[in-house]
Coordinates of C-alpha atoms and ligand atoms in Angstrom, one line a residue:
M62 CA -83.7 -34.0 38.5
V63 CA -80.4 -32.2 37.7
E64 CA -78.8 -30.1 40.4
K65 CA -79.2 -26.3 39.8
L66 CA -76.1 -24.1 39.4
R67 CA -76.7 -20.9 41.3
I68 CA -75.1 -17.7 40.2
G69 CA -74.3 -14.5 42.2
I70 CA -73.4 -11.4 40.1
A71 CA -71.5 -8.5 41.6
G72 CA -71.6 -5.5 39.3
L73 CA -74.5 -4.7 36.9
G74 CA -72.8 -2.2 34.6
T75 CA -72.5 -2.8 30.8
V76 CA -71.0 -6.3 31.1
G77 CA -73.1 -7.4 34.1
S78 CA -76.3 -6.3 32.5
E79 CA -75.5 -8.3 29.4
V80 CA -74.6 -11.4 31.4
V81 CA -78.0 -11.2 33.1
T82 CA -79.8 -10.8 29.8
M83 CA -77.9 -13.7 28.2
L84 CA -78.5 -16.0 31.3
Q85 CA -82.2 -15.1 31.1
M86 CA -82.5 -15.5 27.3
R87 CA -80.4 -18.6 26.9
A88 CA -81.5 -20.8 29.8
G89 CA -82.6 -23.6 27.6
Q90 CA -79.5 -23.6 25.5
L91 CA -77.3 -23.5 28.6
S92 CA -78.9 -26.4 30.2
G93 CA -78.7 -28.3 26.9
Q94 CA -75.0 -27.7 26.7
S95 CA -74.1 -28.3 30.3
G96 CA -76.8 -30.5 31.7
R97 CA -77.4 -28.1 34.5
Q98 CA -80.1 -25.6 35.1
I99 CA -78.4 -22.3 35.6
E100 CA -80.1 -19.6 37.7
I101 CA -79.2 -16.2 39.1
V102 CA -79.9 -16.2 42.9
G103 CA -78.2 -13.0 44.0
V104 CA -77.0 -9.7 42.6
C105 CA -75.2 -6.7 44.0
A106 CA -74.7 -3.2 42.4
R107 CA -73.8 0.2 43.7
D108 CA -77.2 1.7 42.6
R109 CA -80.3 -0.6 42.8
T110 CA -82.6 2.0 41.3
R111 CA -80.8 2.6 38.1
M112 CA -82.7 1.7 34.9
R113 CA -81.2 -1.5 33.4
P114 CA -81.9 -3.3 30.1
F115 CA -83.4 -6.4 31.7
T116 CA -86.4 -7.5 33.8
P117 CA -85.2 -8.1 37.4
G118 CA -85.6 -11.8 38.4
P119 CA -86.6 -13.3 41.8
W120 CA -83.1 -12.9 43.1
T121 CA -81.8 -11.4 46.4
W122 CA -80.1 -8.0 46.4
Y123 CA -77.0 -7.8 48.5
D124 CA -75.6 -4.6 49.9
T125 CA -71.9 -5.6 49.4
P126 CA -70.0 -7.9 47.0
E127 CA -68.5 -9.6 50.1
A128 CA -71.9 -10.6 51.4
L129 CA -72.9 -12.0 48.0
A130 CA -69.6 -13.8 47.7
V131 CA -70.3 -15.9 50.9
A132 CA -74.1 -16.2 50.5
P133 CA -74.9 -19.9 51.2
D134 CA -76.9 -20.5 48.0
V135 CA -74.2 -19.1 45.6
D136 CA -72.2 -21.7 43.6
I137 CA -70.5 -19.3 41.2
F138 CA -69.5 -15.8 42.2
V139 CA -69.3 -13.6 39.1
E140 CA -67.1 -10.5 39.8
L141 CA -67.7 -7.6 37.4
I142 CA -66.8 -4.7 39.7
G143 CA -63.3 -4.0 38.6
G144 CA -60.3 -2.6 40.5
E145 CA -57.2 -4.4 41.5
D146 CA -57.8 -4.1 45.3
G147 CA -60.7 -3.1 47.5
P148 CA -64.1 -4.8 47.2
A149 CA -63.2 -6.9 44.2
L150 CA -60.2 -8.4 45.9
N151 CA -62.0 -8.9 49.2
A152 CA -65.0 -10.5 47.6
V153 CA -63.1 -12.8 45.3
T154 CA -60.8 -13.9 48.1
L155 CA -63.8 -14.6 50.3
A156 CA -65.7 -16.5 47.6
L157 CA -62.7 -18.8 47.0
Q158 CA -62.1 -19.3 50.7
H159 CA -65.7 -20.4 51.0
G160 CA -65.6 -22.9 48.2
R161 CA -67.4 -20.8 45.5
H162 CA -66.2 -20.9 41.9
V163 CA -65.2 -17.4 40.7
V164 CA -65.7 -16.0 37.2
T165 CA -64.1 -12.6 36.7
A166 CA -63.4 -10.1 33.9
N167 CA -60.9 -8.3 36.2
K168 CA -57.5 -8.2 34.5
A169 CA -56.1 -5.7 36.9
L170 CA -57.0 -7.8 39.9
L171 CA -55.5 -11.0 38.4
A172 CA -52.3 -9.2 37.1
R173 CA -51.6 -8.2 40.6
H174 CA -53.0 -11.0 42.8
G175 CA -53.4 -13.8 40.2
L176 CA -50.9 -16.2 41.9
E177 CA -52.3 -16.0 45.4
L178 CA -55.9 -16.3 44.1
A179 CA -55.0 -19.3 41.9
R180 CA -53.5 -20.9 45.0
L181 CA -56.7 -20.3 46.9
A182 CA -58.8 -21.7 44.1
E183 CA -56.7 -24.8 43.9
A184 CA -56.8 -25.3 47.6
G185 CA -60.6 -25.2 47.5
K186 CA -60.8 -27.2 44.3
V187 CA -62.9 -24.5 42.7
A188 CA -62.5 -22.6 39.4
L189 CA -61.0 -19.2 39.0
A190 CA -62.0 -18.5 35.4
F191 CA -61.1 -15.3 33.5
E192 CA -61.8 -15.7 29.8
A193 CA -63.4 -12.2 29.8
A194 CA -60.3 -10.6 31.3
V195 CA -58.2 -10.8 28.1
A196 CA -59.3 -9.6 24.6
G197 CA -63.0 -9.5 25.5
G198 CA -64.9 -12.0 23.4
V199 CA -61.8 -13.7 21.9
P200 CA -61.4 -17.1 23.5
V201 CA -57.6 -16.9 23.9
I202 CA -57.4 -18.1 27.5
K203 CA -59.1 -21.4 26.6
M204 CA -57.0 -21.7 23.5
L205 CA -53.7 -21.3 25.5
R206 CA -54.9 -23.5 28.4
E207 CA -56.5 -26.3 26.4
G208 CA -56.1 -26.0 22.7
L209 CA -52.3 -25.6 22.9
A210 CA -51.7 -27.8 25.9
G211 CA -48.6 -29.9 25.0
S212 CA -47.3 -27.4 22.5
Q213 CA -44.2 -25.2 23.1
I214 CA -45.1 -21.6 22.7
N215 CA -42.2 -19.3 21.8
R216 CA -43.9 -15.9 21.3
I217 CA -47.2 -14.2 21.8
S218 CA -48.0 -10.8 20.3
G219 CA -51.3 -9.0 20.6
I220 CA -53.5 -6.0 20.1
L221 CA -55.1 -6.2 23.6
N222 CA -56.6 -2.8 24.1
G223 CA -59.6 -1.8 22.0
T224 CA -59.4 1.8 23.0
C225 CA -55.8 2.3 21.8
N226 CA -56.4 0.4 18.6
Y227 CA -59.6 2.5 18.0
I228 CA -57.7 5.8 18.6
L229 CA -54.8 4.8 16.3
S230 CA -57.2 3.5 13.6
K231 CA -59.1 6.8 13.7
M232 CA -56.0 8.9 13.5
E233 CA -54.8 6.9 10.5
T234 CA -58.1 6.6 8.6
E235 CA -59.8 9.9 9.5
G236 CA -57.0 12.1 10.5
L237 CA -58.5 12.5 14.0
S238 CA -56.4 14.0 16.7
F239 CA -55.3 11.8 19.6
A240 CA -57.7 13.6 22.0
D241 CA -60.7 13.3 19.7
G242 CA -60.0 9.6 19.2
L243 CA -59.9 9.1 22.9
A244 CA -63.1 11.1 23.5
E245 CA -64.9 9.0 20.9
A246 CA -63.7 5.7 22.5
Q247 CA -64.9 6.9 25.9
R248 CA -68.3 7.9 24.5
L249 CA -68.6 4.4 23.0
G250 CA -67.9 2.8 26.3
Y251 CA -64.6 1.1 25.4
A252 CA -62.3 2.9 27.7
E253 CA -61.5 2.1 31.3
A254 CA -63.0 4.3 34.0
D255 CA -59.6 5.9 34.2
P256 CA -58.4 6.0 30.5
T257 CA -54.8 6.3 31.6
F258 CA -55.0 2.5 32.0
D259 CA -55.7 2.3 28.3
I260 CA -53.5 4.9 26.7
G261 CA -50.6 4.4 29.1
G262 CA -50.4 0.7 28.1
F263 CA -51.2 -0.6 31.6
D264 CA -54.4 -2.4 30.5
T265 CA -52.5 -4.2 27.8
A266 CA -49.8 -5.1 30.3
H267 CA -52.4 -6.6 32.7
K268 CA -53.7 -8.8 29.9
L269 CA -50.2 -9.7 28.7
A270 CA -49.2 -10.7 32.2
L271 CA -52.0 -13.3 32.2
L272 CA -51.2 -14.6 28.7
T273 CA -47.5 -14.9 29.6
S274 CA -48.3 -17.0 32.6
L275 CA -50.5 -19.3 30.6
A276 CA -48.1 -19.6 27.7
F277 CA -44.8 -19.9 29.5
G278 CA -45.7 -21.4 32.9
T279 CA -44.4 -18.3 34.8
A280 CA -46.0 -16.7 37.8
V281 CA -48.1 -13.7 36.8
D282 CA -45.8 -10.7 37.2
R283 CA -47.0 -7.4 35.8
D284 CA -43.8 -5.7 37.2
A285 CA -41.7 -7.8 34.7
I286 CA -43.2 -5.9 31.8
H287 CA -41.7 -2.9 30.1
I288 CA -44.6 -0.5 29.4
E289 CA -44.9 2.5 27.1
G290 CA -48.2 4.0 26.0
I291 CA -49.5 5.7 22.9
E292 CA -49.7 9.3 24.2
S293 CA -46.7 10.6 22.3
I294 CA -47.8 9.3 18.9
T295 CA -48.5 12.1 16.4
L296 CA -50.3 12.2 13.1
A297 CA -47.0 12.8 11.5
D298 CA -45.7 9.5 12.9
I299 CA -48.7 7.7 11.6
R300 CA -48.3 9.2 8.2
A301 CA -44.5 8.6 8.0
A302 CA -45.2 5.0 9.0
A303 CA -47.8 4.6 6.2
A304 CA -45.5 6.1 3.6
L305 CA -42.9 3.4 4.6
G306 CA -45.5 0.6 4.3
F307 CA -46.1 0.3 8.1
R308 CA -48.9 0.7 10.6
V309 CA -48.4 1.8 14.2
K310 CA -50.1 -0.5 16.7
L311 CA -49.9 -0.8 20.5
L312 CA -48.7 -4.4 20.9
G313 CA -48.1 -6.5 24.0
V314 CA -45.4 -9.0 23.2
A315 CA -44.0 -11.9 25.2
E316 CA -41.2 -14.0 23.7
R317 CA -38.7 -16.5 24.7
N318 CA -35.1 -15.4 23.9
E319 CA -31.6 -16.0 25.2
H320 CA -32.2 -13.7 28.2
G321 CA -35.5 -15.3 29.4
I322 CA -39.1 -14.3 28.7
E323 CA -39.0 -10.8 27.3
Q324 CA -42.4 -9.0 28.0
R325 CA -43.1 -5.6 26.6
V326 CA -45.9 -3.2 25.7
H327 CA -45.2 -0.3 23.4
P328 CA -46.1 1.3 20.1
T329 CA -44.9 -0.9 17.3
M330 CA -44.5 -0.6 13.6
I331 CA -45.7 -3.6 11.7
T332 CA -45.8 -4.1 7.9
H333 CA -49.1 -4.0 6.1
A334 CA -48.6 -7.7 5.3
A335 CA -48.8 -8.8 8.9
P336 CA -52.2 -10.1 10.1
L337 CA -52.1 -7.8 13.1
S338 CA -51.7 -4.7 11.0
Q339 CA -55.2 -5.4 9.4
V340 CA -56.9 -5.3 12.8
M341 CA -58.6 -1.9 13.0
G342 CA -61.0 -0.2 15.4
V343 CA -61.9 -1.7 18.8
T344 CA -61.0 -5.2 17.5
N345 CA -58.4 -7.2 19.4
A346 CA -56.1 -9.9 18.1
V347 CA -53.6 -12.3 19.4
S348 CA -50.9 -14.1 17.4
I349 CA -49.3 -17.1 19.0
D350 CA -46.1 -18.8 17.7
A351 CA -46.1 -22.4 18.8
D352 CA -43.7 -25.1 17.7
A353 CA -46.0 -27.3 15.7
H354 CA -48.5 -24.7 14.6
Q355 CA -46.1 -22.0 13.6
R356 CA -48.5 -19.1 13.8
L357 CA -52.1 -19.0 15.1
T358 CA -54.0 -15.7 15.0
L359 CA -57.3 -15.0 16.8
I360 CA -59.2 -11.8 15.9
G361 CA -62.4 -10.5 17.5
P362 CA -64.1 -7.9 19.6
G363 CA -61.9 -6.8 22.4
A364 CA -64.3 -4.6 24.4
G365 CA -67.9 -3.8 24.9
G366 CA -70.7 -5.4 26.9
K367 CA -71.9 -8.2 24.6
A368 CA -68.5 -9.7 23.7
T369 CA -67.2 -9.6 27.2
A370 CA -70.4 -11.1 28.6
A371 CA -70.1 -13.9 26.0
A372 CA -66.7 -14.8 27.5
V373 CA -68.3 -14.8 31.0
M374 CA -71.0 -17.1 29.7
A375 CA -68.3 -19.5 28.3
D376 CA -66.7 -19.7 31.7
I377 CA -70.0 -20.3 33.5
T378 CA -70.9 -23.1 31.0
D379 CA -67.5 -24.7 31.5
I380 CA -67.9 -24.8 35.2
A381 CA -71.5 -26.2 34.8
R382 CA -69.9 -29.0 32.7
G383 CA -67.6 -29.8 35.6
N384 CA -64.5 -28.4 34.0
V385 CA -62.3 -26.9 36.8
P386 CA -58.8 -26.5 35.4
H387 CA -55.8 -25.0 37.1
P388 CA -56.3 -21.3 36.6
F389 CA -52.9 -20.9 34.9
A390 CA -52.9 -24.3 33.2
V391 CA -50.5 -25.9 35.7
P392 CA -50.6 -26.1 39.5
A393 CA -49.8 -22.7 40.9
T394 CA -47.0 -24.2 43.0
S395 CA -45.2 -25.2 39.8
L396 CA -45.3 -21.8 38.1
T397 CA -41.7 -20.5 37.8
P398 CA -40.9 -17.0 39.0
G399 CA -41.2 -14.3 36.4
E400 CA -38.1 -12.4 35.6
R401 CA -37.7 -8.9 34.0
V402 CA -35.6 -9.0 30.9
P403 CA -34.1 -5.6 30.6
M404 CA -35.4 -3.6 27.6
Q405 CA -31.8 -2.5 26.8
A406 CA -31.2 -6.0 25.7
H407 CA -34.1 -6.0 23.2
R408 CA -33.0 -6.7 19.6
G409 CA -34.8 -5.5 16.5
G410 CA -35.2 -2.8 14.0
Y411 CA -36.1 0.8 15.0
Y412 CA -38.0 3.7 13.6
I413 CA -36.6 7.0 14.9
R414 CA -38.2 10.4 14.1
M415 CA -36.5 13.6 15.2
F416 CA -36.7 17.3 14.4
V417 CA -33.3 18.2 13.1
E418 CA -31.9 21.7 12.6
D419 CA -31.9 22.5 8.8
R420 CA -28.2 23.3 8.4
P421 CA -25.1 21.7 6.7
G422 CA -23.7 18.7 8.5
A423 CA -26.8 17.7 10.5
F424 CA -27.6 14.6 8.4
A425 CA -24.0 13.6 8.2
T426 CA -23.4 13.9 11.9
I427 CA -26.5 11.8 12.7
A428 CA -25.4 9.1 10.2
T429 CA -21.9 9.2 11.8
R430 CA -23.2 8.7 15.3
M431 CA -25.3 5.7 14.2
A432 CA -22.2 4.2 12.5
E433 CA -20.1 4.8 15.5
H434 CA -22.5 2.7 17.5
G435 CA -22.5 -0.1 14.9
I436 CA -26.1 0.7 13.8
S437 CA -26.8 0.0 10.2
L438 CA -29.4 2.2 8.5
E439 CA -32.0 0.8 6.2
S440 CA -33.2 4.2 5.2
I441 CA -32.8 7.9 6.2
M442 CA -35.2 10.5 4.9
Q443 CA -36.2 14.0 5.4
R444 CA -40.0 14.5 5.7
S445 CA -41.9 17.6 4.7
G446 CA -43.0 20.2 7.4
T447 CA -40.9 22.4 9.5
E448 CA -40.8 23.4 13.1
H449 CA -39.1 26.3 14.8
F450 CA -37.0 25.6 17.9
L451 CA -35.0 28.3 19.7
G452 CA -34.9 30.4 16.6
A453 CA -33.7 27.5 14.3
T454 CA -35.7 25.9 11.5
C455 CA -36.1 22.2 12.1
V456 CA -37.2 19.5 9.7
P457 CA -38.5 16.0 10.6
V458 CA -36.0 13.3 9.8
V459 CA -36.9 9.6 9.9
L460 CA -34.4 6.8 10.3
I461 CA -35.1 3.1 9.9
T462 CA -32.5 0.9 11.3
H463 CA -31.6 -2.7 10.6
A464 CA -31.7 -5.1 13.6
T465 CA -29.7 -3.7 16.5
T466 CA -30.1 -3.4 20.3
E467 CA -32.1 -0.9 22.3
K468 CA -28.9 0.0 24.2
L469 CA -27.0 0.9 21.1
V470 CA -30.0 3.0 19.8
R471 CA -30.3 4.8 23.1
D472 CA -26.6 5.5 23.3
A473 CA -26.4 6.7 19.7
L474 CA -29.4 9.1 20.3
D475 CA -27.8 10.5 23.5
A476 CA -24.8 11.3 21.3
V477 CA -27.0 12.9 18.6
L478 CA -28.8 15.0 21.3
A479 CA -25.4 16.1 22.7
D480 CA -24.4 17.3 19.2
G481 CA -27.1 19.9 19.4
Y482 CA -28.7 19.5 16.0
V483 CA -31.9 17.9 17.4
S484 CA -34.7 20.0 18.9
E485 CA -36.4 17.5 21.3
R486 CA -36.1 13.8 22.4
P487 CA -36.6 11.6 19.3
Q488 CA -39.6 9.5 18.9
I489 CA -38.8 5.8 18.8
F490 CA -40.9 2.8 17.7
R491 CA -39.7 -0.7 17.6
I492 CA -40.3 -2.5 14.3
E493 CA -41.8 -6.0 14.7
R494 CA -41.4 -8.3 11.7
E495 CA -44.8 -9.9 12.4
Ligands
HSE826 N1 -60.6 -0.7 28.1 C1 -60.5 -2.0 27.6 C2 -60.2 -1.8 26.1 C3 -61.8 -2.8 27.8 O1 -60.3 -0.7 25.6 O2 -59.8 -2.8 25.5 C4 -61.6 -4.2 27.6 O3 -60.7 -4.8 28.5

């Protein structure tokens, strides 16, 4: 008789309910794949009486996640509560301290406390598994930890937030406003409880922090990431990008360069030829540049109950098979400290859009400022549409630069602003040659 594997699930929202359903429906498949009989023994949710899309099993209800985490009959504690501190942190810490395996979808928790939690898991020889925390149903954690073990990874870039990609896609394909795109993403259940996490780039940064640690062997450090969101992107930017053969995407990028591991989250212009530019809607994608493979790209559903639950199922099955790897691929003690590479040192091409006063000399002055800072322009064009600012008629002007540094671009734009031809701070997107 094989030993049962007993599961406790904290959080029965969209993802938790799907995990319950999958565990109920696929019991036979799971025991076939893992050799263990997997059974839910305890659950915990804020509201016991809420209607849920599954038939409750003969499990015990617990009042708090902490009580469930230390219940004597729980082997795997599945944390689907969310939040970087509070009950999620307390319960996961307790579970690990009491020798329970932990499976979590909580990227915010891990981006902040990943290192200390990994140390606890390793001390207790239990798993801290988080496939569901990054890119929903896309198995990128396992790919980095196992499929690419032994490879040298030089760069990761990804569309890691379904909500942002959904909004940008809708703006481009249907001309939706930013606000309408966000409302739709919220209605469809893609967005975080506080959508600022999505549109401000923080959710992408949490996920990037985990990928960076796995790929480069650095301690998870979300504070090492330069973060910009998508709030300031206008339809005009998206149309200008399209006219130039680009799409605007919110990317998380981590790459090894002469300064260290540069980590950044920001709106990015990528050419239509790049695989990531074809990724539309709530879909996520991660491209990995590894020495022997050159480029690998994984594309799949990044948010939503079923896809995220499938990733939780993969972790549970792995643990049932006895696979208990180091959470961040190498022992937590050997992870090197993360280091913030200043964004000013970033090198690449830039898209700059500004509203320029429509009078003689404006164009020439801008071009001169760019030249004074050693910035070579690939193109400069005046777009249609005017805006009025302090009584002056302003027209949108778009510059595309050849590779330069962020510092030079910022300095040049400060000089342009000081010249007084420009009505507001320019919009800047970095161009990635994906
Ligand atoms: N709010 C997240 C997203 C959910 O939109 O991608 C998945 O982490």
